[in-house]
PDB file of C-alpha atoms in Angstrom:
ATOM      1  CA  UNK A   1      30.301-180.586 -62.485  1.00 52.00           C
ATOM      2  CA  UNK A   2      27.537-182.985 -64.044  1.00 67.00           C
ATOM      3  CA  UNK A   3      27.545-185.509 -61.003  1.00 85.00           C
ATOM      4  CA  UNK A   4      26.044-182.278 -58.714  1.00 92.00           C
ATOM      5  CA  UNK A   5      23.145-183.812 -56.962  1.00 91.00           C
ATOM      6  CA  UNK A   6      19.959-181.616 -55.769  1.00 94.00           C
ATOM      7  CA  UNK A   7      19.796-181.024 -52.181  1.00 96.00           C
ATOM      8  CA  UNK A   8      16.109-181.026 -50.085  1.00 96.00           C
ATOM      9  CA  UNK A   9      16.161-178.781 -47.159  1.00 96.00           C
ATOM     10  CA  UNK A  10      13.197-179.122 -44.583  1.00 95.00           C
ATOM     11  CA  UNK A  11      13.222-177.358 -41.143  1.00 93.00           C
ATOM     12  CA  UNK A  12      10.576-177.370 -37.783  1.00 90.00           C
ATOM     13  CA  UNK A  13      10.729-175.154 -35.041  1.00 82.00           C
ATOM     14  CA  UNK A  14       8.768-176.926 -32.893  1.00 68.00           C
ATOM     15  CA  UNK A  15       6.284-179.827 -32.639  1.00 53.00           C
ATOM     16  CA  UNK A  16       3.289-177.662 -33.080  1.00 56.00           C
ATOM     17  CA  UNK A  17      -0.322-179.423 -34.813  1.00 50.00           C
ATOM     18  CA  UNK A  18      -0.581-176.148 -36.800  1.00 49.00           C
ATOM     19  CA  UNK A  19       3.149-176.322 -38.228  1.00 72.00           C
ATOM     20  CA  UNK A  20       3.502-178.124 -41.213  1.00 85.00           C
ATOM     21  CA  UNK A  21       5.959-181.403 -40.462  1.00 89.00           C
ATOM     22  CA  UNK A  22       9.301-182.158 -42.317  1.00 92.00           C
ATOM     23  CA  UNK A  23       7.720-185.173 -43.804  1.00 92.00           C
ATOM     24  CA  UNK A  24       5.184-183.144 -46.073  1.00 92.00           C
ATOM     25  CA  UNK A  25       7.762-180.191 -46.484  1.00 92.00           C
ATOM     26  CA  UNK A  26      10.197-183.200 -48.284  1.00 93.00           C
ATOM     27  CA  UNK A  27       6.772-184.546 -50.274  1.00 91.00           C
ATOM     28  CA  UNK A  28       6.617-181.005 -51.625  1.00 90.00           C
ATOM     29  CA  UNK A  29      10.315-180.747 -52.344  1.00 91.00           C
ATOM     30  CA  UNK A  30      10.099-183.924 -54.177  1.00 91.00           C
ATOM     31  CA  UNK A  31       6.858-183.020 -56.368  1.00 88.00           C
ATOM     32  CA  UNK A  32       8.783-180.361 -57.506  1.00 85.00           C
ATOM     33  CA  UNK A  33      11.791-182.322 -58.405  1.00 85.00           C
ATOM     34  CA  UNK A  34       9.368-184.623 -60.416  1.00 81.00           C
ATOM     35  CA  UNK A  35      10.953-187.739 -59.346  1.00 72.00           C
ATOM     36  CA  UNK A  36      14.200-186.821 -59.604  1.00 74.00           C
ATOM     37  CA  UNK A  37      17.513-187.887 -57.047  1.00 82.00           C
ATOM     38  CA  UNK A  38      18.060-185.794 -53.986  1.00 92.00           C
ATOM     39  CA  UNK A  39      19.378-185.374 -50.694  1.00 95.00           C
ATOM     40  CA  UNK A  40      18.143-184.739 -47.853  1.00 96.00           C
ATOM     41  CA  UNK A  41      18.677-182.107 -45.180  1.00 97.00           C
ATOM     42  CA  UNK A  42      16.424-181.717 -42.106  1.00 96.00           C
ATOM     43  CA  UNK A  43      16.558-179.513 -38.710  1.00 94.00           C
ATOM     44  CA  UNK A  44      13.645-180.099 -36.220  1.00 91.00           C
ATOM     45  CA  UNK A  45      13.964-178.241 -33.255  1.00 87.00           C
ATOM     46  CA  UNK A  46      15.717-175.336 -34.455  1.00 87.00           C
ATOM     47  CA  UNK A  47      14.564-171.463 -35.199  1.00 81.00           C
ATOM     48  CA  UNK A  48      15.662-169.867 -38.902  1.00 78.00           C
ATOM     49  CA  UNK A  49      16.742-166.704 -36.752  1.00 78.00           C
ATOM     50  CA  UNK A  50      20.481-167.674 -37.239  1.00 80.00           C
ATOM     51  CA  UNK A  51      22.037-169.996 -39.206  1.00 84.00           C
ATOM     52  CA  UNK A  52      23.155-172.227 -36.063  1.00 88.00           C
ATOM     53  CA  UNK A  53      21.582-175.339 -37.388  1.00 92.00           C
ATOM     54  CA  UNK A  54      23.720-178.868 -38.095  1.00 94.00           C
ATOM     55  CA  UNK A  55      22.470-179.697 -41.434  1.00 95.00           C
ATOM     56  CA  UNK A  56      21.884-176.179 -42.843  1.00 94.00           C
ATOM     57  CA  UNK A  57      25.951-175.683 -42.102  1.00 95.00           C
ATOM     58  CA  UNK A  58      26.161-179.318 -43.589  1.00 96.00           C
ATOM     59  CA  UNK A  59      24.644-178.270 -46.958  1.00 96.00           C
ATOM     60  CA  UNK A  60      26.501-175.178 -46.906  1.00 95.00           C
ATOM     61  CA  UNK A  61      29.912-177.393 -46.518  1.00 96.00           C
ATOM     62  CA  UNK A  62      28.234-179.805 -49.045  1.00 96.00           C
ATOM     63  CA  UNK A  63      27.570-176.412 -51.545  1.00 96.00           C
ATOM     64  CA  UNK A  64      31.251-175.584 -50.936  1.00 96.00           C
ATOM     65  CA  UNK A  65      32.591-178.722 -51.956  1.00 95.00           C
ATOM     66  CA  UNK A  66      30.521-178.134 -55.252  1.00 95.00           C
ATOM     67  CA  UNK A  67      28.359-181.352 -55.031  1.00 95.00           C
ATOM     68  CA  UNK A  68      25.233-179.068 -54.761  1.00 95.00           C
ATOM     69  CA  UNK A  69      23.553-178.232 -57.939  1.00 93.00           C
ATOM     70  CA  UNK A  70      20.043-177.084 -56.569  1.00 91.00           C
ATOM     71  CA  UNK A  71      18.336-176.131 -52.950  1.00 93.00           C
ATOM     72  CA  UNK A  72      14.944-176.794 -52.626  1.00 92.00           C
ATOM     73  CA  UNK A  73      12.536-175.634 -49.954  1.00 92.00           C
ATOM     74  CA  UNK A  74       8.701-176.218 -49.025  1.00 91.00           C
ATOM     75  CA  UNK A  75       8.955-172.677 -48.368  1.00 87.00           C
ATOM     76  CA  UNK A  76      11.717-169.718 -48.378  1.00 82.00           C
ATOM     77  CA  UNK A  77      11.089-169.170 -44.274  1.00 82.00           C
ATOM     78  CA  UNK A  78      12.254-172.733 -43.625  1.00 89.00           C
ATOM     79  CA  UNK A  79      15.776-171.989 -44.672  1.00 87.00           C
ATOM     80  CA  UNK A  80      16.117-168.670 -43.434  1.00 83.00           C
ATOM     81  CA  UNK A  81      14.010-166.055 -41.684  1.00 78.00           C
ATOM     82  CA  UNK A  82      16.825-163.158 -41.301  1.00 78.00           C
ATOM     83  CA  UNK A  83      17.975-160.710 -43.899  1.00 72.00           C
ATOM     84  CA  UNK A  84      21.240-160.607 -43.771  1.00 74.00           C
ATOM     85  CA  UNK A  85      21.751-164.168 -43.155  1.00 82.00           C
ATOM     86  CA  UNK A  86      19.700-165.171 -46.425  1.00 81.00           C
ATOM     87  CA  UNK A  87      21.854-161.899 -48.880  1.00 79.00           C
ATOM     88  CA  UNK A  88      25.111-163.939 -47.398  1.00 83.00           C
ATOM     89  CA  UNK A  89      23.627-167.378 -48.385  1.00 86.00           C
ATOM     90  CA  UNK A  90      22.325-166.057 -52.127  1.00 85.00           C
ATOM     91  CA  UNK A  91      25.948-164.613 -52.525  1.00 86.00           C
ATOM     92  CA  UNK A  92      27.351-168.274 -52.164  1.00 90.00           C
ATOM     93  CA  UNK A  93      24.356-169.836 -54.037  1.00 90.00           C
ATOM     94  CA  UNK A  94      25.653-167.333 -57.361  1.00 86.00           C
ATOM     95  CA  UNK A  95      29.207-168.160 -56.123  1.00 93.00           C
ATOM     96  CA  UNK A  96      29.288-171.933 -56.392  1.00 94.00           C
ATOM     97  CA  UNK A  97      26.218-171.826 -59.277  1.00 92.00           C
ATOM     98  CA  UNK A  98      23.383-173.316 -56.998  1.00 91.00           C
ATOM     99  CA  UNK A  99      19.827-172.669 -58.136  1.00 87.00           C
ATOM    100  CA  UNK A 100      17.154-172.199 -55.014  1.00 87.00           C
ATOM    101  CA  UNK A 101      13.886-173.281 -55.321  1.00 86.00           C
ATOM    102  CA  UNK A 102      10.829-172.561 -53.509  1.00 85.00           C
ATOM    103  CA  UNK A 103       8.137-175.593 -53.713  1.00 86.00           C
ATOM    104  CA  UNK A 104       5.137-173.553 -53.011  1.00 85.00           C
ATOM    105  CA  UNK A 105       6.819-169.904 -54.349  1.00 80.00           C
ATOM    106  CA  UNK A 106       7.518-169.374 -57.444  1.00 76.00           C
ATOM    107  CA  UNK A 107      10.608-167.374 -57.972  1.00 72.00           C
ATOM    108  CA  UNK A 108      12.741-166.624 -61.261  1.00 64.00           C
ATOM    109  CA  UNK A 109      16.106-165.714 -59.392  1.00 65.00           C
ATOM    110  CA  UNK A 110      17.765-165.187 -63.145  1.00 63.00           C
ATOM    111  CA  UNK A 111      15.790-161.856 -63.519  1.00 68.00           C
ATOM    112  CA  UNK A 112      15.988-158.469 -61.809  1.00 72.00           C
ATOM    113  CA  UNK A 113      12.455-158.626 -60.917  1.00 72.00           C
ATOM    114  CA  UNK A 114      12.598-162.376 -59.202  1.00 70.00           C
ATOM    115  CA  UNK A 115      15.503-161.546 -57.065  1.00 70.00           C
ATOM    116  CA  UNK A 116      13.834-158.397 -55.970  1.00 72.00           C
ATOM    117  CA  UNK A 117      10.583-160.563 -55.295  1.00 73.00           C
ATOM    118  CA  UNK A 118      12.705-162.873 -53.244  1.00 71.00           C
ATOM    119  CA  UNK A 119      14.121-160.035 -51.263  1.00 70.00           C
ATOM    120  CA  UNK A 120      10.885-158.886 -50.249  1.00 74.00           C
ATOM    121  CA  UNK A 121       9.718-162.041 -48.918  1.00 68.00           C
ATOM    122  CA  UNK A 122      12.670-162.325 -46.746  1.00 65.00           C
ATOM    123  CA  UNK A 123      12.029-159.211 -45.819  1.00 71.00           C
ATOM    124  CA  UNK A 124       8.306-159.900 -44.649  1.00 67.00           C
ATOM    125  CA  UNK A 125       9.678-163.038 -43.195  1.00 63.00           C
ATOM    126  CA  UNK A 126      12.055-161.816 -40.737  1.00 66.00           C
ATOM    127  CA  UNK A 127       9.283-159.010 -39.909  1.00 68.00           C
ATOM    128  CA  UNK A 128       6.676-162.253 -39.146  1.00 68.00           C
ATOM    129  CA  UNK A 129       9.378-163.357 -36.448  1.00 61.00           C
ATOM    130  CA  UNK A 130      10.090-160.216 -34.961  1.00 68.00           C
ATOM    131  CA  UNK A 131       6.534-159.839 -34.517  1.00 74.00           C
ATOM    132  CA  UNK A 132       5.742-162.800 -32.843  1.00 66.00           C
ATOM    133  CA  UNK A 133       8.804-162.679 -30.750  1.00 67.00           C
ATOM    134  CA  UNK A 134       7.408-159.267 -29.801  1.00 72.00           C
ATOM    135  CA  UNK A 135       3.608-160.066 -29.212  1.00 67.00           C
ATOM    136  CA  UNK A 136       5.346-163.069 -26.325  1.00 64.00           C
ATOM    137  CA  UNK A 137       7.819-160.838 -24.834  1.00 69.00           C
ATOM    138  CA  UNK A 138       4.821-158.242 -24.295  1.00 66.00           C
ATOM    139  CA  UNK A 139       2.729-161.295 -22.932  1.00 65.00           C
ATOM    140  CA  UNK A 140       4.969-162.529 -20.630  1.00 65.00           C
ATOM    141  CA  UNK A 141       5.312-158.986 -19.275  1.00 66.00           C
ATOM    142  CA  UNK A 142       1.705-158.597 -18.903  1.00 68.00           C
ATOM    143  CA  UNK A 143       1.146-161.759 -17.245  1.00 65.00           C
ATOM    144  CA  UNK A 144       4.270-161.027 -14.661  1.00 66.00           C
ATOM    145  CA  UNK A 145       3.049-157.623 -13.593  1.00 67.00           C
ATOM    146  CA  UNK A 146      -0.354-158.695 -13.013  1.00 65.00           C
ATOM    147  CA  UNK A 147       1.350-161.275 -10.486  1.00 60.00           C
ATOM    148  CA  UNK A 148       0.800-164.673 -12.935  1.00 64.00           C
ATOM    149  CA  UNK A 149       2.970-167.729 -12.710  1.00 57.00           C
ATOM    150  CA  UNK A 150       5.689-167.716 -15.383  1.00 61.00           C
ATOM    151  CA  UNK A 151       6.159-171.500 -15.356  1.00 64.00           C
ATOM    152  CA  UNK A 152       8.667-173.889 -13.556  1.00 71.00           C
ATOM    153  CA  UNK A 153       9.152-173.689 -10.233  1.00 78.00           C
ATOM    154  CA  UNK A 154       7.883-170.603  -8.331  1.00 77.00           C
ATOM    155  CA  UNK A 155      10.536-168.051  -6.947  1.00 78.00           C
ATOM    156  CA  UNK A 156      11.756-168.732  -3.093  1.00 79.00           C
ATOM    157  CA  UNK A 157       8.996-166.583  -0.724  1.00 80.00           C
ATOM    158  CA  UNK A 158       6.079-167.540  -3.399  1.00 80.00           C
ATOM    159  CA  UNK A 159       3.791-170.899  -4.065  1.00 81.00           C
ATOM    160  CA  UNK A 160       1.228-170.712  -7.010  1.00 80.00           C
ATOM    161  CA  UNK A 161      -2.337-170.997  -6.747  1.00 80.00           C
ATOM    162  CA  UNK A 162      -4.775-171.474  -9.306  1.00 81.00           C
ATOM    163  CA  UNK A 163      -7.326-169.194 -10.701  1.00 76.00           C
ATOM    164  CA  UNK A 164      -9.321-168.086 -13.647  1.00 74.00           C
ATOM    165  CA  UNK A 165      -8.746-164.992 -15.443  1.00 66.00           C
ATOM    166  CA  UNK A 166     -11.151-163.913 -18.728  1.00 66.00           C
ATOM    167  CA  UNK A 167     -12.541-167.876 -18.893  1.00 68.00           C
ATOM    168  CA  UNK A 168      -8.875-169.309 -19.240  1.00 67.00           C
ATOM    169  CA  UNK A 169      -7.277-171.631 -16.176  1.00 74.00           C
ATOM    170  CA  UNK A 170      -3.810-170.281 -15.393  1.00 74.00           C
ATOM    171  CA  UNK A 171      -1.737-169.854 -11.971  1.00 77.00           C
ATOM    172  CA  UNK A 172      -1.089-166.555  -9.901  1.00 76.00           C
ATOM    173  CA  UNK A 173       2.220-166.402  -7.456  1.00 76.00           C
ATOM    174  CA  UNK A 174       1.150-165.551  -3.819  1.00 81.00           C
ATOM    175  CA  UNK A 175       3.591-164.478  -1.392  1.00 82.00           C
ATOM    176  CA  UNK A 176       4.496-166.541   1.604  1.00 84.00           C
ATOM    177  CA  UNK A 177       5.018-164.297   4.496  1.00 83.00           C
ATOM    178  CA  UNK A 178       7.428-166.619   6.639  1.00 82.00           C
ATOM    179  CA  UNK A 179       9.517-166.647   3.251  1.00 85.00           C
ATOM    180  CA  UNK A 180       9.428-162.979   2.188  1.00 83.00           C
ATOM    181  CA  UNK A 181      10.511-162.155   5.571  1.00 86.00           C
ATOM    182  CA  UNK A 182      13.620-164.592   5.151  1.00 87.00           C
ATOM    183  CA  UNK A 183      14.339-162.578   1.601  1.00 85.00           C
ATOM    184  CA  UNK A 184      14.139-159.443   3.775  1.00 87.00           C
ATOM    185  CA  UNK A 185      16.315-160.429   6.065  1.00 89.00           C
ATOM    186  CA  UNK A 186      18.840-161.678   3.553  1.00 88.00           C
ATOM    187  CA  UNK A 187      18.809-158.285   1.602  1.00 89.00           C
ATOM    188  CA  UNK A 188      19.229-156.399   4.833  1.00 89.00           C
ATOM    189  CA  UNK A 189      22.268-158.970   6.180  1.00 88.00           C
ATOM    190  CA  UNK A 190      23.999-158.357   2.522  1.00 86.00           C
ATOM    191  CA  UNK A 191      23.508-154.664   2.959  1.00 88.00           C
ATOM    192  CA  UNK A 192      26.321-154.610   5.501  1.00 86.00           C
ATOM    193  CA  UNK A 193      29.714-154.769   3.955  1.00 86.00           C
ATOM    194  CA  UNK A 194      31.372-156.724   6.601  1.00 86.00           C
ATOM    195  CA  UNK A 195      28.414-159.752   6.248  1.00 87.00           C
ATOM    196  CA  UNK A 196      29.709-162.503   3.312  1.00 89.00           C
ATOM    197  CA  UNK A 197      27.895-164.908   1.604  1.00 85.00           C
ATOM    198  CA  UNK A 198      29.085-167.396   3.967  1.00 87.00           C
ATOM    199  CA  UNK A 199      27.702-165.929   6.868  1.00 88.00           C
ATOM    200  CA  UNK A 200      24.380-165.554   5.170  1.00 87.00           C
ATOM    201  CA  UNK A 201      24.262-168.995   4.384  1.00 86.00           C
ATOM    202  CA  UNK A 202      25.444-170.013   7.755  1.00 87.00           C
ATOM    203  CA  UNK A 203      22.929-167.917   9.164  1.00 86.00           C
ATOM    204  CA  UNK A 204      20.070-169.591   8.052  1.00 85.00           C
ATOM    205  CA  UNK A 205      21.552-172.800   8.090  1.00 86.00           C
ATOM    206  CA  UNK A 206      21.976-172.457  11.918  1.00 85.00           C
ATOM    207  CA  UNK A 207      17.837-171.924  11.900  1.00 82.00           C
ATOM    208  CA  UNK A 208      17.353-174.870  10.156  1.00 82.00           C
ATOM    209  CA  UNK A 209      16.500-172.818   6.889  1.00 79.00           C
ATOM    210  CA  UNK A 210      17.063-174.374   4.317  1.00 71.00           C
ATOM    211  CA  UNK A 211      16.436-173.103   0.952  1.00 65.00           C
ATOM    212  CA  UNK A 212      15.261-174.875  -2.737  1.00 59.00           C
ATOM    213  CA  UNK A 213      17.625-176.990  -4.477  1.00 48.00           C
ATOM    214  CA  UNK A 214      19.315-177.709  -0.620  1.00 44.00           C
TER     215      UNK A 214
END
């Protein structure tokens, strides 16, 4: 088809200073273009984990329709940063005859040696999410077992205080004893198989108890 238009795609996790926005990302796209008509095809607030994001499926529909002749990207982690998610994507792009561009990496996908350069920078991609994901899992463990306030609103039996901790101002969860003793009490009422929720909550509702979010 000769009408095929080229397609921009530009995608933001997050508002984050250090993360480059999906105005620039398009500014790249359409340097490389040289001027040239495009559309465009923007996700802000979404991860390149999965492919669960409303205009990458739109493209993909668009691509499927065949009035896709090229993908561009700023950069090949904004359009996907999974493995098997991007080999399923290049397998339509060489289905439908859709070239993919990277703005800022150059890649010849028409030799052996550009596809296998591509690969491998999927391939560190993915392993640059999984990483970070990893290094905040292990920090949020580390900050729970050393007692630290998770954020939002501090578990029934705790308040948190503030305090520093190696120069930086955070929050640590204290325990308050009228509380824990109600959790106690709750645990040991639910222990007995002929106690129900109902007479938990009755329970304390007869003390004048009343827990968060009553």
């Amino acid at each position: 088809m000769n009408n095929r238009i080229d397609a921009i795609y530009a995608r933001q996790s997050v508002d984050k200073k250090d993360s480059i926005s999906i105005e620039s990302q398009i500014e790249f796209c359409k340097y490389e273009l040289k001027g040239g008509s495009c559309r465009e095809y923007t996700d802000k607030g979404f991860s390149g984990k999965n492919t669960d994001r409303p205009k990458f499926q739109e493209i993909i529909r668009d691509i499927k329709k065949g009035l896709i002749a090229k993908v561009i990207v700023y950069k090949l982690d904004r359009i996907s940063r999974s493995i098997l998610d991007f080999s399923g994507m290049m397998e339509l792009f060489q289905q439908y005859n859709v070239e993919f561009v990277s703005s800022t990496e150059k890649f010849d996908t028409s030799t052996l040696m550009g596809r296998a350069m591509l690969n491998i920078c999927i391939v560190f991609a993915q392993l640059e999410r999984e990483t970070i994901q990893k290094w905040v899992q292990d920090a949020y463990y580390s900050r729970s077992q050393r007692g630290f306030k998770m954020g939002g609103r501090p578990p029934y039996g705790f308040h948190s205080e503030p305090i520093k901790m190696d120069g930086i101002n955070t929050k640590k969860l204290i325990a308050n004893p009228d509380e824990v003793e109600h959790i106690r009490l709750i645990f040991e009422m639910y222990a007995d198989p002929k106690t129900s929720y109902g007479d938990i909550t009755r329970h304390f509702a007869q003390q004048g108890i009343l827990f968060y979010g009553k």
